[in-house]
XYZ file of C-alpha atoms in Angstrom:
520
model
C 44.164 28.621 55.960
C 40.956 28.493 53.933
C 41.378 29.770 50.418
C 40.542 33.442 50.091
C 37.644 34.467 47.880
C 38.349 35.282 44.286
C 38.337 38.869 43.117
C 35.093 38.247 41.239
C 33.337 36.936 44.343
C 34.740 39.746 46.425
C 33.394 42.242 43.919
C 30.020 40.519 44.000
C 29.841 40.664 47.781
C 31.265 44.142 48.312
C 31.276 46.045 45.020
C 27.645 47.061 45.321
C 28.392 48.386 48.790
C 31.208 50.676 47.699
C 29.214 53.912 48.289
C 28.217 52.586 51.725
C 31.823 51.689 52.521
C 33.134 55.139 51.705
C 30.225 56.744 53.561
C 31.076 54.786 56.697
C 34.779 55.630 56.459
C 34.018 59.308 55.847
C 31.684 59.275 58.857
C 34.418 57.833 61.078
C 36.775 60.574 59.928
C 34.153 63.260 60.536
C 33.598 62.051 64.093
C 37.356 62.054 64.730
C 37.772 65.578 63.353
C 34.773 66.994 65.219
C 36.040 65.860 68.615
C 39.838 66.156 68.757
C 41.199 65.458 72.213
C 42.323 68.289 74.457
C 43.699 65.763 76.941
C 46.993 65.554 75.078
C 49.434 62.808 75.947
C 52.599 64.630 76.978
C 54.919 63.512 74.179
C 52.526 64.792 71.501
C 52.976 68.290 72.929
C 56.728 67.700 72.983
C 56.675 66.646 69.311
C 54.745 69.795 68.392
C 57.257 72.007 70.254
C 60.175 70.351 68.459
C 58.510 70.786 65.065
C 57.738 74.464 65.574
C 61.172 75.204 67.068
C 63.112 73.513 64.247
C 64.881 76.182 62.126
C 64.655 73.832 59.152
C 64.642 70.189 58.218
C 67.580 69.082 60.345
C 68.732 66.498 62.876
C 66.770 68.108 65.728
C 63.711 66.350 64.311
C 65.145 62.852 64.853
C 64.330 60.902 68.000
C 65.428 57.254 68.306
C 62.100 55.958 69.628
C 60.117 57.356 66.670
C 62.737 58.349 64.162
C 60.644 59.693 61.280
C 57.521 60.939 63.057
C 58.710 64.471 63.818
C 60.258 64.721 60.358
C 56.942 63.745 58.759
C 55.113 66.129 61.089
C 57.483 68.942 60.155
C 56.827 68.352 56.450
C 53.041 68.386 56.992
C 53.254 71.475 59.210
C 55.241 73.409 56.612
C 52.839 72.290 53.887
C 49.853 73.708 55.788
C 51.724 76.965 56.304
C 52.643 77.108 52.626
C 48.978 76.956 51.594
C 48.038 79.731 54.023
C 46.651 77.719 56.938
C 47.642 78.992 60.375
C 47.237 75.676 62.182
C 49.703 74.947 64.928
C 51.826 71.803 64.753
C 49.761 69.931 67.312
C 46.609 70.508 65.253
C 48.373 69.305 62.103
C 49.502 66.129 63.889
C 46.012 65.485 65.231
C 44.383 65.855 61.821
C 47.051 63.674 60.207
C 46.516 60.965 62.812
C 42.749 61.048 62.253
C 43.184 60.600 58.509
C 45.776 57.830 58.853
C 43.573 56.125 61.453
C 40.721 55.892 58.946
C 43.114 54.423 56.372
C 44.125 51.868 59.020
C 40.478 50.949 59.545
C 40.154 50.556 55.782
C 43.148 48.198 55.626
C 41.627 46.147 58.449
C 38.344 46.118 56.539
C 40.154 44.777 53.455
C 41.717 41.998 55.524
C 38.423 41.102 57.186
C 36.485 40.954 53.950
C 38.952 38.321 52.720
C 38.256 36.361 55.887
C 34.478 36.600 56.251
C 31.538 36.030 53.935
C 29.320 38.407 55.874
C 29.526 42.126 55.189
C 27.646 42.588 58.447
C 30.441 40.911 60.398
C 33.153 42.760 58.489
C 31.775 46.213 59.230
C 30.832 45.374 62.815
C 34.404 44.352 63.601
C 35.878 47.299 61.690
C 33.730 49.760 63.626
C 34.560 48.100 66.955
C 38.201 48.670 66.081
C 37.657 52.291 65.005
C 35.654 53.221 68.096
C 37.571 51.234 70.699
C 38.518 53.727 73.383
C 42.313 53.842 73.184
C 42.473 53.707 69.381
C 39.843 56.444 69.115
C 41.632 58.639 71.652
C 45.030 58.415 69.965
C 43.422 58.855 66.549
C 42.641 62.393 67.709
C 45.929 63.014 69.548
C 49.410 63.917 68.301
C 51.449 60.763 68.975
C 53.328 58.355 66.711
C 51.369 55.140 67.346
C 48.690 55.526 64.649
C 51.186 55.974 61.819
C 53.259 53.002 62.974
C 50.267 50.664 63.319
C 49.041 51.742 59.874
C 52.299 50.665 58.233
C 52.461 47.507 60.334
C 48.956 46.430 59.329
C 49.596 47.396 55.700
C 52.712 45.207 55.610
C 50.674 42.356 57.068
C 47.954 42.889 54.449
C 50.395 42.135 51.626
C 51.321 38.834 53.262
C 47.783 37.454 52.914
C 47.557 34.233 50.877
C 45.586 35.770 48.009
C 48.607 37.900 47.040
C 51.759 36.663 45.414
C 54.732 37.061 47.796
C 56.303 40.512 47.568
C 59.078 40.472 50.171
C 60.665 43.708 48.969
C 57.412 45.684 49.160
C 56.568 44.171 52.557
C 60.070 44.962 53.847
C 59.757 48.599 52.766
C 56.339 49.072 54.380
C 57.360 47.278 57.576
C 60.498 49.421 57.789
C 58.307 52.522 57.861
C 56.342 51.004 60.745
C 59.572 50.551 62.717
C 60.944 53.969 61.767
C 57.765 55.649 62.989
C 57.920 53.766 66.294
C 60.437 51.255 67.585
C 57.811 48.994 69.178
C 56.756 47.821 65.715
C 59.980 45.782 65.563
C 58.402 43.223 67.908
C 56.159 42.184 64.987
C 59.227 41.339 62.857
C 58.766 37.545 63.353
C 55.042 37.900 62.640
C 55.601 39.330 59.165
C 58.357 36.781 58.434
C 56.098 33.891 59.499
C 53.186 35.236 57.476
C 55.395 35.519 54.382
C 56.547 31.933 54.891
C 52.978 30.645 54.987
C 51.961 32.899 52.106
C 54.438 31.080 49.878
C 53.293 27.600 50.986
C 52.778 26.452 47.396
C 56.396 27.148 46.465
C 59.420 24.882 46.908
C 61.067 25.049 50.318
C 64.163 26.799 48.939
C 62.104 29.611 47.400
C 60.081 30.030 50.587
C 63.256 30.449 52.625
C 64.634 32.893 50.065
C 61.496 35.031 50.280
C 61.705 35.200 54.068
C 65.444 35.944 53.899
C 64.856 38.778 51.425
C 62.343 40.363 53.782
C 64.536 39.929 56.861
C 67.721 41.248 55.260
C 66.152 44.163 53.401
C 63.986 45.400 56.293
C 66.962 45.194 58.672
C 69.174 47.030 56.178
C 66.668 49.861 55.596
C 66.118 50.457 59.310
C 69.774 50.087 60.262
C 71.078 52.403 57.535
C 68.418 55.013 58.303
C 69.251 54.948 62.011
C 72.986 55.148 61.330
C 72.485 58.139 59.036
C 70.284 59.954 61.550
C 72.734 59.262 64.375
C 75.636 60.624 62.356
C 73.699 63.762 61.393
C 72.694 64.271 65.016
C 76.033 63.621 66.721
C 78.739 63.434 64.070
C 79.854 60.182 65.711
C 80.407 56.736 64.229
C 81.177 54.998 67.537
C 79.168 51.740 67.875
C 78.777 51.968 71.699
C 77.389 55.502 71.465
C 75.094 54.442 68.634
C 73.821 51.457 70.653
C 73.103 53.687 73.671
C 71.223 56.159 71.475
C 69.106 53.531 69.719
C 68.136 51.859 73.014
C 67.601 55.079 74.982
C 64.263 55.695 76.674
C 62.578 58.054 79.109
C 64.166 58.104 82.601
C 60.865 57.116 84.213
C 60.500 54.018 81.981
C 61.714 50.622 83.150
C 60.994 46.913 83.287
C 58.801 45.613 86.083
C 59.161 42.125 87.543
C 56.228 42.150 89.964
C 54.024 39.400 88.460
C 50.831 40.197 90.382
C 51.043 43.919 89.670
C 51.905 43.274 86.015
C 48.988 40.863 85.651
C 46.618 43.450 87.085
C 47.880 46.119 84.707
C 47.664 43.684 81.774
C 44.035 42.817 82.500
C 43.154 46.456 83.079
C 44.956 47.418 79.869
C 42.825 45.084 77.756
C 39.647 46.473 79.281
C 40.785 50.046 78.669
C 41.837 49.143 75.167
C 38.142 48.824 74.306
C 36.327 50.751 77.064
C 37.420 53.769 79.071
C 35.327 56.081 81.175
C 35.189 58.540 84.016
C 31.548 59.311 84.727
C 32.470 62.499 86.582
C 33.875 63.977 83.354
C 30.368 64.785 82.122
C 29.831 67.173 85.037
C 29.193 70.632 83.619
C 28.840 69.362 80.049
C 25.220 68.213 80.027
C 22.977 69.816 77.441
C 19.840 68.652 75.574
C 21.848 66.908 72.842
C 24.025 65.002 75.315
C 21.005 64.078 77.446
C 19.264 62.745 74.338
C 22.430 60.804 73.449
C 22.449 59.260 76.935
C 18.840 58.175 76.422
C 19.764 56.615 73.062
C 22.722 54.894 74.705
C 20.509 53.448 77.441
C 18.031 52.202 74.847
C 20.725 50.534 72.774
C 22.191 48.855 75.861
C 18.759 47.492 76.729
C 18.241 46.159 73.201
C 21.718 44.611 73.254
C 21.023 42.860 76.551
C 17.717 41.555 75.171
C 19.518 40.207 72.097
C 21.911 38.339 74.379
C 19.056 36.826 76.319
C 17.177 35.801 73.170
C 20.015 34.008 71.424
C 23.480 34.031 69.915
C 24.747 35.774 66.813
C 25.170 32.565 64.794
C 24.688 28.901 65.456
C 25.722 28.330 69.042
C 29.435 27.421 69.047
C 30.932 24.769 71.222
C 34.442 24.481 72.602
C 35.413 21.819 70.050
C 34.355 23.962 67.074
C 36.194 26.946 68.504
C 39.335 24.868 68.942
C 39.071 23.538 65.382
C 38.663 27.047 63.977
C 41.845 28.153 65.666
C 43.702 24.925 64.900
C 42.986 24.887 61.169
C 43.412 28.572 60.443
C 46.914 29.832 59.612
C 45.853 33.481 59.964
C 44.668 32.684 63.480
C 48.083 31.160 64.202
C 49.851 34.287 62.973
C 47.483 36.478 64.992
C 48.180 34.422 68.116
C 51.930 34.831 67.584
C 51.383 38.556 67.026
C 49.415 38.940 70.255
C 51.703 36.614 72.198
C 54.927 38.460 71.356
C 53.549 41.800 72.489
C 51.862 40.295 75.550
C 55.124 38.828 76.800
C 57.132 42.000 76.192
C 54.523 44.390 77.582
C 53.927 42.169 80.610
C 57.322 43.371 81.835
C 57.872 46.656 79.971
C 55.592 49.438 81.249
C 52.530 47.173 81.570
C 50.439 50.132 82.765
C 50.773 51.876 79.352
C 47.584 50.798 77.628
C 48.440 52.663 74.417
C 51.349 50.309 73.663
C 48.721 47.594 73.216
C 47.538 49.390 70.082
C 50.311 47.526 68.268
C 48.419 44.244 68.592
C 44.833 45.536 68.662
C 44.344 44.553 64.968
C 45.455 40.994 65.805
C 42.830 40.807 68.566
C 40.172 41.841 66.040
C 41.412 39.192 63.590
C 41.213 36.519 66.290
C 37.665 37.600 67.040
C 36.897 37.351 63.317
C 38.177 33.766 63.320
C 35.881 32.848 66.188
C 32.876 34.493 64.539
C 33.572 33.173 61.058
C 30.657 31.174 59.751
C 31.048 27.720 58.272
C 30.235 27.217 54.599
C 27.099 25.295 55.482
C 25.850 27.978 57.835
C 23.346 30.597 56.787
C 23.770 33.689 58.948
C 20.672 34.570 60.904
C 21.843 37.553 62.932
C 20.099 38.541 66.116
C 22.031 41.832 65.808
C 23.900 41.178 69.024
C 27.236 42.130 67.474
C 25.685 44.926 65.444
C 24.121 46.424 68.575
C 27.440 46.130 70.373
C 28.928 48.659 67.904
C 26.775 51.615 69.114
C 27.184 50.361 72.702
C 30.973 50.657 72.565
C 30.917 53.813 70.416
C 28.383 55.716 72.552
C 29.919 54.563 75.833
C 33.389 55.773 74.845
C 32.012 58.949 73.293
C 29.902 59.996 76.267
C 32.262 59.174 79.096
C 35.695 59.570 77.511
C 36.017 61.171 74.059
C 33.434 63.961 74.317
C 34.487 65.247 77.749
C 38.168 65.268 76.817
C 37.418 67.303 73.690
C 36.858 70.225 76.081
C 39.694 72.411 77.327
C 38.308 72.626 80.862
C 38.742 68.870 81.370
C 42.520 69.251 81.050
C 43.564 71.327 84.106
C 47.036 72.366 82.853
C 45.616 73.379 79.469
C 42.663 75.298 80.925
C 44.982 77.244 83.240
C 47.456 77.842 80.394
C 44.643 79.326 78.285
C 43.469 81.437 81.223
C 46.983 82.768 81.863
C 47.232 83.815 78.219
C 44.971 86.696 79.217
C 47.186 87.583 82.174
C 50.732 87.296 80.878
C 52.034 89.981 78.567
C 54.622 89.307 75.835
C 58.069 89.126 77.372
C 56.882 87.849 80.759
C 59.530 85.771 82.538
C 58.500 82.419 84.027
C 60.969 80.725 86.385
C 61.019 76.946 86.663
C 63.086 74.401 88.589
C 62.588 71.280 86.456
C 60.875 70.371 83.198
C 57.763 68.214 83.282
C 54.745 67.468 81.132
C 52.623 70.207 82.716
C 55.031 73.091 82.220
C 55.885 71.820 78.728
C 52.200 72.096 77.859
C 52.002 75.596 79.365
C 55.078 76.618 77.385
C 53.621 75.363 74.109
C 50.316 77.184 74.518
C 52.013 80.367 75.772
C 54.813 80.939 73.239
C 55.180 84.604 74.226
C 56.749 83.632 77.575
C 60.461 83.512 78.308
C 61.385 80.555 80.520
C 64.360 80.759 82.853
C 65.804 78.270 85.361
C 65.456 79.178 89.029
C 68.630 80.817 90.393
C 70.036 81.415 93.881
C 68.297 84.016 96.014
C 70.979 86.694 95.558
C 71.082 86.306 91.790
C 67.293 86.199 91.596
C 66.922 89.404 93.639
C 69.268 91.299 91.334
C 67.577 89.856 88.250
C 64.088 90.815 89.440
C 65.159 94.414 90.073
C 66.501 94.685 86.535
C 63.407 93.056 85.025
C 60.968 95.423 86.702
C 63.199 98.374 85.846
C 62.843 97.304 82.219
C 59.039 97.169 82.590
C 58.766 93.385 82.547
C 57.148 91.025 85.058
C 58.270 87.720 86.549
C 56.389 84.639 87.707
C 57.115 81.268 89.264
C 55.524 78.019 88.116
C 54.821 74.899 90.190
C 58.261 73.263 90.162
C 59.932 76.521 91.227
C 57.308 77.191 93.908
C 57.720 73.677 95.305
C 61.513 73.964 95.283
C 61.414 77.219 97.258
C 58.797 75.828 99.645
C 61.024 72.860 100.473
C 63.325 74.941 102.717
C 62.719 77.557 105.443
C 64.887 80.090 103.598
C 62.964 79.540 100.382
C 59.613 79.860 102.132
C 60.756 83.135 103.698
C 61.883 84.459 100.309
C 58.582 83.445 98.723
C 56.595 85.137 101.474
C 58.551 88.381 100.949
C 58.525 88.445 97.149
C 55.383 86.542 96.153
C 52.272 88.564 95.386
C 49.472 86.470 96.838
C 46.755 88.321 94.948
C 48.215 86.931 91.695
C 48.030 83.263 92.784
C 46.532 81.008 90.102
C 46.037 77.276 90.565
C 44.101 74.309 89.209
C 43.401 71.714 91.855
C 42.839 68.279 90.357
C 44.001 64.748 91.046
C 47.378 64.003 89.488
C 48.129 67.597 88.469
C 50.363 70.245 89.982
C 49.690 73.481 88.143
C 50.095 76.836 89.864
C 51.644 80.258 89.265
C 52.474 83.320 91.319
C 53.970 86.659 90.384
C 57.147 87.669 92.214
C 58.744 91.066 92.465
C 61.797 92.779 93.953
C-alpha cells in the first residue's frame, strides 16, 4: 500500500477547505432532513412501536438481529421528550439516521483523502456515496443499517496504515457495529486482515498478537452482551435456547439456491444500490420548482454525456495499469475481500434485499477510488465527467425516488391510515386475522384504536351487540375481511353485518389495505 500522506501535507491539501467541507456535510444533512421518507420499510415502524410501547428501559427493547438499536432509539426518544419535543419515535429514528449517515460520509471522506491527492476526486466519491439511492433512502428511514455501517466504517478507518495499531479501540467500535446489526459480523475477517497489514512493520509475533487481541476482545464483548440480553429477556441460561435466539430470523426469510434467479437479483441489487426510480411516482407532484429541476437534470445529463464523448477524467487507463493498481494496493485487497465476503453470503441469503448491500457499499467506493487514483507523475486535468456524474445521480434519485416517497400519498397504507384518523373515534375496535406490515403501520399511526383478533361468528355477534350498546363502533381490516371472504359462511356474515357505505380501500400494486364497519 502506498504510504499515506503526512499530517502536514494533508493539512496543506485540505485545511484551507475546512469551511467548504463542513458546508458540504451540512448541506447533505439539510437535504436528508427536508425530505424524510414516508415509504417506511416495515421493520422501522415495528421498532418505533416497540420503543413507544416500552414501559421503561427493559428487555422488550432487545432483538437478536439488531440488539442495541431499539435501546439506543428508546434513549433518544426519551431525551427528545425530556426537552419538550413531541416527536414520535419514528421521527426520532429518522433524524438520528440522517445525522449518523452524514458522520458516515465524513468518515469515508477521511479515508478517501488519505488515498487520493485530488480534493475533487475525494468529494465526488463522497457525494456519490451520500446520494446513492439506497443509502439516501435508508438515511431518512428508521432502520438499523446506517448506525451499523457507521461503526463498521469507523472501525476500518482506525486500521489504516497511517495510524498505529489500536486493536482494543477497533474491537470496541466493531462490536458496536455487530450489536447494532448482526450482518456486520461478516466483515470480521476484513478488520482482522486490515489490522494485520497495518502492523506490517512490526515483528511477526507482535502482528499476530494484535490480530488476536482484536479477535478475542470483539468476540468477548459481543458474546457477553448477547448472553446478558438473552438472560434478561428469558431468564434462561440454556445454550440451545440461546443459539436458537441468536440465529432467529423472520419466517419469510430463507436461503435461496437458484443460481440464475440469485444472479439476476444480485445484478439488479447493485444497480438499485446507486440508482432507483419509478417514473410514475411523479404523477400528481409536478409544480414549477420540480419542472425546473427536471430541466436542470436534463441539462446536466447532456453535459455529462458530452464530457464522456470529449475525453476521460484522467489519462486514459489501460487494462495493465488497472491490474497493477489493484495488485499493488493493500487497501484494494482488503476492499475486495470486504466485497467478496458479502457478495458470497448475499448471493444465497435474501439476494433480493438491496439494502443488505449497504454493508459493503463503502468498499465499492474505495475500489472505485483505487481505479481513479492518479499516479505521482500525473497532473489531473479533469473534464468534469466524474464531477458532473454527482448531480446526475443526485438529481435522478431525488426526482424519481426520494422526493416522491417523501409524500404521504405515495405510501397507500399510510395515506389511508391518515385518512381513517378522521373517521375513527377514540376507542374504536378494529378486528384483524393476522399481523402484517400494512396493519402494523396503520396501528402505529392510529394509536387510539383497540385491536382485537377475529373471533368465531357467535362470539363476534355477541361482542358487537355489547360494543354498540356501550356506544363504540367496530371495523374489520384487510386480513379479517379476506379471512371471512374465504368461506361461504363468512361471506354471508359479512354481507349481513358489513356496512358497505363505510368501505375504504387503497388500490395499488403490492398492497392490500381496506376497512369496513360492521355492526350487530
